[in-house]
CSV table of C-alpha atoms and ligand atoms in Angstrom, one decimal:
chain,number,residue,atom,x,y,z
A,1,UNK,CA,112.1,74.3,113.5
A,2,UNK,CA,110.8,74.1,117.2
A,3,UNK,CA,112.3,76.4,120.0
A,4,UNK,CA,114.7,74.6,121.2
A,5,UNK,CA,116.5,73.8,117.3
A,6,UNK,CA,116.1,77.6,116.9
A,7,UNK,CA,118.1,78.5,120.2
A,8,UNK,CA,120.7,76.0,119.4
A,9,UNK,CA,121.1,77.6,115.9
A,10,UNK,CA,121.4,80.9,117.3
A,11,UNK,CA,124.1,79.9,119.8
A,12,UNK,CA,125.9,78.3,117.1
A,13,UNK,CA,125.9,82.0,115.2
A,14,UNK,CA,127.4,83.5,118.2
A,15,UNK,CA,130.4,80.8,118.8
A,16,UNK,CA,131.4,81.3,115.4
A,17,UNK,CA,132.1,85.1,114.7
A,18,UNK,CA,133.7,86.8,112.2
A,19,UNK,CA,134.7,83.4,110.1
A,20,UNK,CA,134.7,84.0,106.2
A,21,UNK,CA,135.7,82.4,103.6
A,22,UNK,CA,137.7,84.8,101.9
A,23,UNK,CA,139.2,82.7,99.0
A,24,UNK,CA,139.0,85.0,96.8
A,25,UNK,CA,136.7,83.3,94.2
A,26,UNK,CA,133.9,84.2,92.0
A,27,UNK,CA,134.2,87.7,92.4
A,28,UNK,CA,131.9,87.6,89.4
A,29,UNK,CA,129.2,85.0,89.5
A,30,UNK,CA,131.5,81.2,87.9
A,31,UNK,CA,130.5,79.8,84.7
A,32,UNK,CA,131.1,76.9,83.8
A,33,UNK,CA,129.4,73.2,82.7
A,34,UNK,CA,127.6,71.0,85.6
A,35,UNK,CA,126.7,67.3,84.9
A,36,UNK,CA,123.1,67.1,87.3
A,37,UNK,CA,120.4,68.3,84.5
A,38,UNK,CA,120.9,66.8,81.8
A,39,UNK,CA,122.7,63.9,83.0
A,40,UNK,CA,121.4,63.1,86.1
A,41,UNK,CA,122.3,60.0,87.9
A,42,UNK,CA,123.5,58.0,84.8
A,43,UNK,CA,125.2,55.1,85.0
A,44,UNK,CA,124.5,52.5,82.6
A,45,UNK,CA,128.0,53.4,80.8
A,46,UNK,CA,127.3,49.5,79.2
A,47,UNK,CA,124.3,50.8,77.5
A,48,UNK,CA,124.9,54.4,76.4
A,49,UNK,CA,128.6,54.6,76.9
A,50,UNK,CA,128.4,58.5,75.7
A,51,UNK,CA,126.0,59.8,77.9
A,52,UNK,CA,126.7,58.3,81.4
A,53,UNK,CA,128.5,59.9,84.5
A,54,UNK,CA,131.7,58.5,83.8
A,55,UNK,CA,135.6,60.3,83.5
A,56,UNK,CA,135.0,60.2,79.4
A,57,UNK,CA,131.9,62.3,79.8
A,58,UNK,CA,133.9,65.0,81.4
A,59,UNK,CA,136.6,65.1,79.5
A,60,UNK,CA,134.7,65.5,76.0
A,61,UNK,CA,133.0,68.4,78.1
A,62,UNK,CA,136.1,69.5,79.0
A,63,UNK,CA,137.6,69.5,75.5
A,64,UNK,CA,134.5,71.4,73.8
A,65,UNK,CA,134.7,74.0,76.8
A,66,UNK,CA,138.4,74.4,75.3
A,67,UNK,CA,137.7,74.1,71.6
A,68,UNK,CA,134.6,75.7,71.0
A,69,UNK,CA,135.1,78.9,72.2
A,70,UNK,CA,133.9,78.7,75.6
A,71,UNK,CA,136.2,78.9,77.9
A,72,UNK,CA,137.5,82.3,76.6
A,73,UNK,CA,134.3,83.6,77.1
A,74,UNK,CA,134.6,82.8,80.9
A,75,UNK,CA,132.9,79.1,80.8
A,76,UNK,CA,135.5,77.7,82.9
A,77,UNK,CA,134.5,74.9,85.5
A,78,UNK,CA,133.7,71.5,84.7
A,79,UNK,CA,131.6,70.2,87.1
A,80,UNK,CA,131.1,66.3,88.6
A,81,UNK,CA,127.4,66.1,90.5
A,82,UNK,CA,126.0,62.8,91.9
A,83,UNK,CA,127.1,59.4,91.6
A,84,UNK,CA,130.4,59.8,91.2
A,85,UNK,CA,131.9,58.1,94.1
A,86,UNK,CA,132.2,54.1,94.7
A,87,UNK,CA,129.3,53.1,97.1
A,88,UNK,CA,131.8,52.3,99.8
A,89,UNK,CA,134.7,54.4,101.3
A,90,UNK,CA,137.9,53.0,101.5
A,91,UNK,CA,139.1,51.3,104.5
A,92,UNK,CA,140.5,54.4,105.6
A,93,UNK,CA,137.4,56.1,105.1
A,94,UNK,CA,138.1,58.0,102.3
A,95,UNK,CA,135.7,58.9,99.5
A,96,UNK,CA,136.5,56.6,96.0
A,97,UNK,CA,135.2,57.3,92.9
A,98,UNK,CA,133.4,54.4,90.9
A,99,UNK,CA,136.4,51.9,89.5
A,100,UNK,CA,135.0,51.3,86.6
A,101,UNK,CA,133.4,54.4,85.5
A,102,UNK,CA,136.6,56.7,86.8
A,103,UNK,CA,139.2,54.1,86.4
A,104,UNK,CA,141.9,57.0,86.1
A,105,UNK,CA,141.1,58.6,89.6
A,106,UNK,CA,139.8,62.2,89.8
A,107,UNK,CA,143.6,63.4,90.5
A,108,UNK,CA,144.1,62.0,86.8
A,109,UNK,CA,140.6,63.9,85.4
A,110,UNK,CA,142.0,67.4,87.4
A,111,UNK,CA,145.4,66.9,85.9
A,112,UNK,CA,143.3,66.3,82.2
A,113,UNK,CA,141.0,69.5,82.9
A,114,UNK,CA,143.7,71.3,84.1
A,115,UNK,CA,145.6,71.0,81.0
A,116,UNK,CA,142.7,71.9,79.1
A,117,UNK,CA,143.0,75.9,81.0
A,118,UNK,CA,139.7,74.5,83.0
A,119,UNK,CA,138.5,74.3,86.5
A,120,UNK,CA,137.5,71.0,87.8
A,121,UNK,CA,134.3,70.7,90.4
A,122,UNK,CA,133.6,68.0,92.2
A,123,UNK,CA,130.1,67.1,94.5
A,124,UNK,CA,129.4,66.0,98.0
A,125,UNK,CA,126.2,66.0,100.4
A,126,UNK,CA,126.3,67.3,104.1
A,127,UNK,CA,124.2,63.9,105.2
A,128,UNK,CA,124.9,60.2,105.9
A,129,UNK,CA,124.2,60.1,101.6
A,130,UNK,CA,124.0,62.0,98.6
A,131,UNK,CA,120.5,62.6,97.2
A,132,UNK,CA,121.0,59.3,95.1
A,133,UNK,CA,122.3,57.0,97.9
A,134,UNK,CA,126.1,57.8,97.5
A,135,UNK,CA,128.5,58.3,100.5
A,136,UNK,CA,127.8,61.3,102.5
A,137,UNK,CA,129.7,63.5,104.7
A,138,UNK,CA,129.3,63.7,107.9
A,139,UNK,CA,130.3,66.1,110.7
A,140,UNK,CA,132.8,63.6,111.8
A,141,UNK,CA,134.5,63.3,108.3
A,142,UNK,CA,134.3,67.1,106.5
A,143,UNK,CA,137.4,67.9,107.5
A,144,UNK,CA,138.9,64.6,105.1
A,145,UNK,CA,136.7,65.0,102.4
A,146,UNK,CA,137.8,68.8,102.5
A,147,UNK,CA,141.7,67.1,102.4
A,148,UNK,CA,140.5,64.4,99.9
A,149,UNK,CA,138.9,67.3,97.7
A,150,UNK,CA,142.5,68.9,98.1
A,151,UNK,CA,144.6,67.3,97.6
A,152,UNK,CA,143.2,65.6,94.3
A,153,UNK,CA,143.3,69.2,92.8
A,154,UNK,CA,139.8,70.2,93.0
A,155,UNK,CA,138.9,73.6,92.1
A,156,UNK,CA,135.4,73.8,93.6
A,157,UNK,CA,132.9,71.4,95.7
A,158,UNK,CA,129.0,71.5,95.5
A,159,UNK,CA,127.9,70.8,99.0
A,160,UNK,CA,124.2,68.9,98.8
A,161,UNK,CA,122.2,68.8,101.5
A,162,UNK,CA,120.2,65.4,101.5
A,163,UNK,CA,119.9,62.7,104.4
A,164,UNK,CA,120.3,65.8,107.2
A,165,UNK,CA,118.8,67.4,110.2
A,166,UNK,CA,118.8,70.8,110.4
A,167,UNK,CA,121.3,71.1,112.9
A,168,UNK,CA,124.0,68.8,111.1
A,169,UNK,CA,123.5,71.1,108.3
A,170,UNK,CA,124.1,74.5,110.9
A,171,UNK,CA,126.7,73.0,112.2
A,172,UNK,CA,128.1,71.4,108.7
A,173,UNK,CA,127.9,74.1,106.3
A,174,UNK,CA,130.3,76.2,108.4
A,175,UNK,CA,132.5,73.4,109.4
A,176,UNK,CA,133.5,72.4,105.6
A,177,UNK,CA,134.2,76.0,105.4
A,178,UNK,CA,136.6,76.2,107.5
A,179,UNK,CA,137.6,73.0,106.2
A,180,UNK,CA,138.3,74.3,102.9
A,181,UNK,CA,140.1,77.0,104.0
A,182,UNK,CA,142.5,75.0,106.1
A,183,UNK,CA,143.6,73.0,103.2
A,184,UNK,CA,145.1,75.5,101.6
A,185,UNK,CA,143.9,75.1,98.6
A,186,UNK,CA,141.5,77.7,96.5
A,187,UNK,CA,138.2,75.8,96.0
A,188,UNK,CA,134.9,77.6,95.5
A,189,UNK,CA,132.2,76.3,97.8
A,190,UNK,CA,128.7,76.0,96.4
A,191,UNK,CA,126.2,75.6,99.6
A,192,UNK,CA,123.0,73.8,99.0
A,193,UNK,CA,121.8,74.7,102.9
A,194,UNK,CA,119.0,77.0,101.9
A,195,UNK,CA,117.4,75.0,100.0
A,196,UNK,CA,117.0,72.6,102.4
A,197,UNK,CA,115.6,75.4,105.0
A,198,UNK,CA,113.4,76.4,102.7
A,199,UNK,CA,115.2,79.5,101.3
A,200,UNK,CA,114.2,82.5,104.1
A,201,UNK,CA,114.7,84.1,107.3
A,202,UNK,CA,114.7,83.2,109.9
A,203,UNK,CA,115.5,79.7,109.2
A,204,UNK,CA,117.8,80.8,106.7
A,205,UNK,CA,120.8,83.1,108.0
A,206,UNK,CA,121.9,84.8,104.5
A,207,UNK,CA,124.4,87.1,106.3
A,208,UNK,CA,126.4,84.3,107.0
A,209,UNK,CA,126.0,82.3,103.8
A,210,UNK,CA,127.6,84.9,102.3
A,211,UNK,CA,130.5,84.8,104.7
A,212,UNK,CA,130.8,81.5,104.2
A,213,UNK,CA,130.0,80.4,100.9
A,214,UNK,CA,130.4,81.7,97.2
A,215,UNK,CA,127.0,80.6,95.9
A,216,UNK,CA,124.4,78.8,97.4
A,217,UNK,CA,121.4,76.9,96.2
A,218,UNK,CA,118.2,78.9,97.6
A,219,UNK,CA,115.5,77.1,95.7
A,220,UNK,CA,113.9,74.1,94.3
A,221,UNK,CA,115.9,72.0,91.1
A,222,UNK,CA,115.5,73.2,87.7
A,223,UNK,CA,113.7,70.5,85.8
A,224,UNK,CA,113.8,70.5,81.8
A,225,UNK,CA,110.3,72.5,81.5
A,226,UNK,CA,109.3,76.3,81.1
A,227,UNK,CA,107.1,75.5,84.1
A,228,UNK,CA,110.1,75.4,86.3
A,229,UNK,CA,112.1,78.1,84.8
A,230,UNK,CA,108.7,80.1,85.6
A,231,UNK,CA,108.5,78.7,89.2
A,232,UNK,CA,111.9,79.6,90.2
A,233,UNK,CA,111.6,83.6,88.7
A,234,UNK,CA,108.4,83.8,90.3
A,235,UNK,CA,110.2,82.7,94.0
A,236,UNK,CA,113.5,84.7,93.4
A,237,UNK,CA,111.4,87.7,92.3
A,238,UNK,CA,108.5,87.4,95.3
A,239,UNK,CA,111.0,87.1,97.9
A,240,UNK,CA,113.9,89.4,95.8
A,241,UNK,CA,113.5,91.8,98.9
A,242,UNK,CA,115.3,89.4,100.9
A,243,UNK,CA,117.5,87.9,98.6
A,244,UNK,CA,118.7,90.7,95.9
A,245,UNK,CA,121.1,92.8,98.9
A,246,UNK,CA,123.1,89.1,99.4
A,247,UNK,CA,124.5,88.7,96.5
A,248,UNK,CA,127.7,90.4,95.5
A,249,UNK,CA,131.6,90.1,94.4
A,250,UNK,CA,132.6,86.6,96.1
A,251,UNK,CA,128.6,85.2,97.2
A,252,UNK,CA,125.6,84.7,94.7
A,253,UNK,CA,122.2,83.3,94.9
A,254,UNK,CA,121.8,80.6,92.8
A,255,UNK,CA,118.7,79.9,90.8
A,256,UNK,CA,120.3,76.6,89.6
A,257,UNK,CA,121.5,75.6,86.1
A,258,UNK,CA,121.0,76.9,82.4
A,259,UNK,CA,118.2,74.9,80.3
A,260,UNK,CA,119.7,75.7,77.1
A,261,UNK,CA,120.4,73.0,74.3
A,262,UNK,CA,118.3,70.8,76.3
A,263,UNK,CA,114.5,69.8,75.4
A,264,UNK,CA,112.2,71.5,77.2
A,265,UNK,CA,112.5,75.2,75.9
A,266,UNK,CA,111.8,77.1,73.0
A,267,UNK,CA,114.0,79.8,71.2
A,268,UNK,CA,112.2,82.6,73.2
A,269,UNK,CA,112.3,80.8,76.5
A,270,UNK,CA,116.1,79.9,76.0
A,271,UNK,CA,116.7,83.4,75.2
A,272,UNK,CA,114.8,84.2,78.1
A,273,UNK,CA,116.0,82.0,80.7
A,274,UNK,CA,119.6,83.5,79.6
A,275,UNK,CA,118.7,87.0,79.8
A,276,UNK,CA,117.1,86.7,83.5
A,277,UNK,CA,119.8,84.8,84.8
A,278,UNK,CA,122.2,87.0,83.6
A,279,UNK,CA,120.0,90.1,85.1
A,280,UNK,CA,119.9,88.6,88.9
A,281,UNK,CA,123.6,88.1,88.3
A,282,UNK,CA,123.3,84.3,88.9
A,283,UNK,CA,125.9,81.9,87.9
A,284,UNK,CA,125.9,80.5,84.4
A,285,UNK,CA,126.2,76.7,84.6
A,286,UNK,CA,125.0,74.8,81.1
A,287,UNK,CA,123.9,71.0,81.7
A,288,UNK,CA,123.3,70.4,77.9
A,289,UNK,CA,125.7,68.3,75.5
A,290,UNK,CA,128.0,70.7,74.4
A,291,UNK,CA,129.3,67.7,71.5
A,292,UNK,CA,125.4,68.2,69.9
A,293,UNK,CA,124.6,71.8,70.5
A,294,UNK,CA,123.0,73.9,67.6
A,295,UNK,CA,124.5,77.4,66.6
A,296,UNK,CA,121.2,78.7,67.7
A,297,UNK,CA,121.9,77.9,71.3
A,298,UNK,CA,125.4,78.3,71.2
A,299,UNK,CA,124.6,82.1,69.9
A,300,UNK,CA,122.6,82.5,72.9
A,301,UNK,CA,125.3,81.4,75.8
A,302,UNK,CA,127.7,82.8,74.1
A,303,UNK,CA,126.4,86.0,73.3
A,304,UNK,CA,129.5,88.7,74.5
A,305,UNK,CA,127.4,91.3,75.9
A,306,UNK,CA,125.0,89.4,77.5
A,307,UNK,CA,128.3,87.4,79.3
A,308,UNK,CA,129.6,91.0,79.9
A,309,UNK,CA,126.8,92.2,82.0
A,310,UNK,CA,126.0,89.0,83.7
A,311,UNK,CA,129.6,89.6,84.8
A,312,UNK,CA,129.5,92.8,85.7
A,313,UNK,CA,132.7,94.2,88.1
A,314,UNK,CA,129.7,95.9,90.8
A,315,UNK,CA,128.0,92.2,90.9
A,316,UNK,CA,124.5,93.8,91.7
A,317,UNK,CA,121.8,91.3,91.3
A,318,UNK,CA,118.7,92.8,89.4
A,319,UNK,CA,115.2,93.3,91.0
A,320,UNK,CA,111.9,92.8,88.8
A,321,UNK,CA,110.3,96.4,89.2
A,322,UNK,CA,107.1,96.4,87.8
A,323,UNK,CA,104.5,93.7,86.6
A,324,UNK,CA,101.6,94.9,84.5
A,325,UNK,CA,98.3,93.7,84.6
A,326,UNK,CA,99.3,92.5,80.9
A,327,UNK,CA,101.6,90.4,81.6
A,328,UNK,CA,104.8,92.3,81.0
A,329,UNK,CA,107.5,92.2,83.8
A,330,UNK,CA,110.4,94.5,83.8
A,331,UNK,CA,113.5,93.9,85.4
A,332,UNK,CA,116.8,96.3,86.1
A,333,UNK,CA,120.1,95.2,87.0
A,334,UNK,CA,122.3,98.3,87.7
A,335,UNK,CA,125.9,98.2,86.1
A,336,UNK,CA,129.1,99.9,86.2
A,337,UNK,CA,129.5,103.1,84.6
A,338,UNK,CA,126.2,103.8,85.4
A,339,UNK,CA,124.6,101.5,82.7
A,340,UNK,CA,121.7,99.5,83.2
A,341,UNK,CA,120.5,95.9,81.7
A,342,UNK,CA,116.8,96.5,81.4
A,343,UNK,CA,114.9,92.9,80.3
A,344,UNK,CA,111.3,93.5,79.3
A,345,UNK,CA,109.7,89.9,79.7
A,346,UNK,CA,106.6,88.9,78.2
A,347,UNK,CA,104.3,86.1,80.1
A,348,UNK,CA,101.8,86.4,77.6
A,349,UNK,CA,100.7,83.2,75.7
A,350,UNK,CA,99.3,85.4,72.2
A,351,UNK,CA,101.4,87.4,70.0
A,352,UNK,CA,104.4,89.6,69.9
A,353,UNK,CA,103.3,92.6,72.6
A,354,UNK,CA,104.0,95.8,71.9
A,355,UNK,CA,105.1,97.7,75.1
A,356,UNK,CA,105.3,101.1,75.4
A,357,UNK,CA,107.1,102.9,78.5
A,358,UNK,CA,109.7,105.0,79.3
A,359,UNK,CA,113.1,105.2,81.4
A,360,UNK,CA,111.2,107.1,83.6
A,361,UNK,CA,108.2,104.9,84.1
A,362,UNK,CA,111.2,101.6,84.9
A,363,UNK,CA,112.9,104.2,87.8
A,364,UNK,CA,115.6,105.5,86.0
A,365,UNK,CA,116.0,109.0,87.7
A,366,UNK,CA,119.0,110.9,85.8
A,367,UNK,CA,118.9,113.3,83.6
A,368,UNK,CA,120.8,112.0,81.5
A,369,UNK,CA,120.8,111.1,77.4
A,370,UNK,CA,121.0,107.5,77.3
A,371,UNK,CA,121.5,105.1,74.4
A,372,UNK,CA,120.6,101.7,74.3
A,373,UNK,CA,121.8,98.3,72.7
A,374,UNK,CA,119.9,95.4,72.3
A,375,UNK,CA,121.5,92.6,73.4
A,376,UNK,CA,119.9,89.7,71.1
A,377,UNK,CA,119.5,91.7,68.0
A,378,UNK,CA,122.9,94.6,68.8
A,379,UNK,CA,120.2,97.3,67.1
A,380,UNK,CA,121.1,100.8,68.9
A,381,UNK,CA,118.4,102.9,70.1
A,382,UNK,CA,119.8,106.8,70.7
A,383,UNK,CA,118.7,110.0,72.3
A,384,UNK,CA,116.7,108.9,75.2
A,385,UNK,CA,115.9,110.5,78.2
A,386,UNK,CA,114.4,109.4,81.4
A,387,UNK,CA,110.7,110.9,79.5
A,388,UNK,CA,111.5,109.6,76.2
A,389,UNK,CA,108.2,106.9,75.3
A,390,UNK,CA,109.2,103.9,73.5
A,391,UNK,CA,108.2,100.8,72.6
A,392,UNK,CA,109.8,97.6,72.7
A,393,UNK,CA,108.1,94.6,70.9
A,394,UNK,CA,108.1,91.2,73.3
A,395,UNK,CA,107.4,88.3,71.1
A,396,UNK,CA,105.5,85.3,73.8
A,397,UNK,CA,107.6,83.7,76.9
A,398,UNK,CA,110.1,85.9,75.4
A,399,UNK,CA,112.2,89.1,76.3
A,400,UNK,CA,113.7,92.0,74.5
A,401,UNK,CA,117.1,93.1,76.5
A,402,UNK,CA,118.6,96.4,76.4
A,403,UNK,CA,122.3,97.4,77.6
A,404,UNK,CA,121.3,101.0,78.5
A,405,UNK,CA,124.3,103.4,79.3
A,406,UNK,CA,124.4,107.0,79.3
A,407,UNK,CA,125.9,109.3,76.4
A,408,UNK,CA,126.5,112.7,78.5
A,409,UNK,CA,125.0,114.6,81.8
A,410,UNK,CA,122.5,116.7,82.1
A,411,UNK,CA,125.4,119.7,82.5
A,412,UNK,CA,125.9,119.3,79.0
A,413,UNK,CA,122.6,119.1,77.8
A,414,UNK,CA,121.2,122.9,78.2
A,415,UNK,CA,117.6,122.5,77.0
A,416,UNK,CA,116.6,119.8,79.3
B,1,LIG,C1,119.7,67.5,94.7
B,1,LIG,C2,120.3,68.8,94.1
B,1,LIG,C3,120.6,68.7,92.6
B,1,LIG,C4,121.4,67.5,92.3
B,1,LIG,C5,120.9,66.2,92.9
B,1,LIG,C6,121.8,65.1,92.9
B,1,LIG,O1,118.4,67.3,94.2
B,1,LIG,O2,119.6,69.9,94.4
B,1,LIG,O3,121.1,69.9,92.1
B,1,LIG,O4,122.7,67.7,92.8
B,1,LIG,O5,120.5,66.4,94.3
B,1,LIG,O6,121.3,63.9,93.4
């Protein structure tokens, strides 16, 4: 940004004080399905009528969300991404969805996911088009998509950030919240500005992201590969000084969607990517075909505790705090009740490691007697205090996570 973009950007701050939000939503970071990952931009319904961005697509989602088990567990939103709209807007400049793929409107697909106990999501781009060449929205028309979005019964509205300056986006982001707000209506708002700032102060203004948005996008996409689940816990951790104090009760960073049931991972890396998601409090979207989905996977998303601590009341994110020279990284989310979710992370590429530490040695400083629960394997580990050595046994690319909460104080515990 030269000077004179970063002046405007600042004066921009100051004409809109004190603006939030204040939906009311995602006090705990949303779950939910969302289309991009494993669907991407689709559309040759002629040739594989089952696995193309069309209204059938998200209703089948919709009805295993309701059927399998998911949506009691807190999986709730099903998500539209790209190339969902018509290339053209009508000729009163509204944004249509594709005739032939959304023949019933997205009214009709709200109503259907509705029914179903479900949220319905929907996708736009702050630009003159969408990453993929769809419609955009532009400063001059945020405030009808916003109405559009409304009054079709959308519950929540991914805001993209492709085919914009910086200074559409400053002035955009903001604008379609307000937007939002003024219809009335509930609808989460899911800002994809960061990312296209590239994700940190001083170009990016968290403090008000966080006013104005419930999760934003602060990172690159996630791509079906280990590699990239690795590239985006490297960035989130290197720069978790910055971001870890954003996110709480109503705004959450947003390392992007869950891998799992897809092709890229393996056991230990699915279970991973779910355990450190759920430790930086980040919102658990699935992109995977929830119609083909082994047990295996579905054990891991919907695995109670772990969906228990992601969605923890306090909605602390979780900081890395240590990395040894072995390749082990350690990461502590703090909970309610003064628990902890502790996920011991292996990097190596050999065998199963066998780390040994303590409570102590990962900055727990009560003195209490804690107990522990693994959260994959529900084994309970008693009677440890902050100097008790253990070890814990991380098989490669994987993690062993604990739900560590204490048994009594210190008061009560006369010969510590
Ligand atoms: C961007 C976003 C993705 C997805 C695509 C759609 O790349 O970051 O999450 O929405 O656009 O085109």
């Amino acid at each position: 940004m030269d000077w004179a973009m970063k002046l405007l950007v600042a004066l921009l701050a100051l004409v809109a004080p004190g603006f939030s939000l204040e939906n009311g939503l995602m006090r705990t970071p949303p779950m939910g399905w969302l289309a991009w990952e494993r669907y991407r931009c689709s559309i040759n319904c002629h040739e594989d009528p089952d696995n193309c961005i069309n209204e059938r697509l998200f209703m089948a989602m919709a009805d295993r969300l309701a059927e399998d088990g998911w949506r009691e567990l807190g999986y709730v939103y099903v998500n539209i991404d790209d190339c969902w709209m018509a290339l053209q807007r009508d000729e009163g400049g509204v944004l249509v969805p594709d005739p032939e793929r959304f023949p019933s409107g997205i009214r009709a697909l709200a109503d259907y996911v509705h029914s179903r106990g479900l949220k319905l999501g929907i996708y736009g781009d702050m630009g003159s088009m969408t990453c993929m060449g769809y419609p955009g929205t532009t400063l001059a028309t945020v405030a009808l998509d916003a109405q559009t979005f409304a009054s079709w019964g959308v519950d929540m509205l991914k805001l993209d950030g492709c085919y914009s300056s910086s200074l559409e986006r400053a002035l955009g982001y903001p604008a379609m919240a307000k937007a939002l707000n003024n219809t009335g209506r509930p609808i989460g708002y899911s800002c994809s500005w960061p990312a296209y700032d590239g994700g940190l102060p001083p170009e990016v203004n968290y403090t008000l992201l966080a006013d104005i948005c419930n999760l934003w996008r602060n990172f690159d996409d996630i791509e079906d590969s280990w590699q990239s689940v690795l590239s985006i816990v490297d960035w989130f951790s290197e720069h978790q000084d910055v971001l870890q104090p954003m996110a709480g009760p109503g705004h959450w960073n947003d390392p992007d969607m869950l891998l799992i049931g897809n092709y890229g991972l393996s056991f230990e890396q699915a279970k991973a990517q779910m355990a450190l998601w759920t430790v930086l409090a980040a919102p658990l979207f699935m992109s995977t075909d929830l119609r083909a989905i082994s047990p295996q996977n579905v054990d891991i998303l919907q695995n109670k505790l772990m969906i228990r601590i992601n969605q923890d009341p306090l909605g602390i994110q979780g900081r890395r705090v240590l990395k040894t020279k072995h390749h082990i990284e350690v990461f502590v989310r703090p909970l309610s009740k003064d628990a902890s979710a502790v996920v011991f992370f292996s990097r190596r590429t050999d065998m199963p490691y066998r780390y040994r530490t303590s409570l102590g040695a990962l900055n727990f400083t009560g003195h209490a007697l804690y107990e522990a629960q693994d959260v994959y394997t529900e084994n309970v580990i008693s009677g440890l205090t902050r100097d008790t050595d253990f070890t814990v046994v991380i098989n490669p690319s994987g993690v062993v996570m604990w739900h560590v909460y204490p048994i009594v104080g210190k008061e009560s515990l006369p010969w510590l």
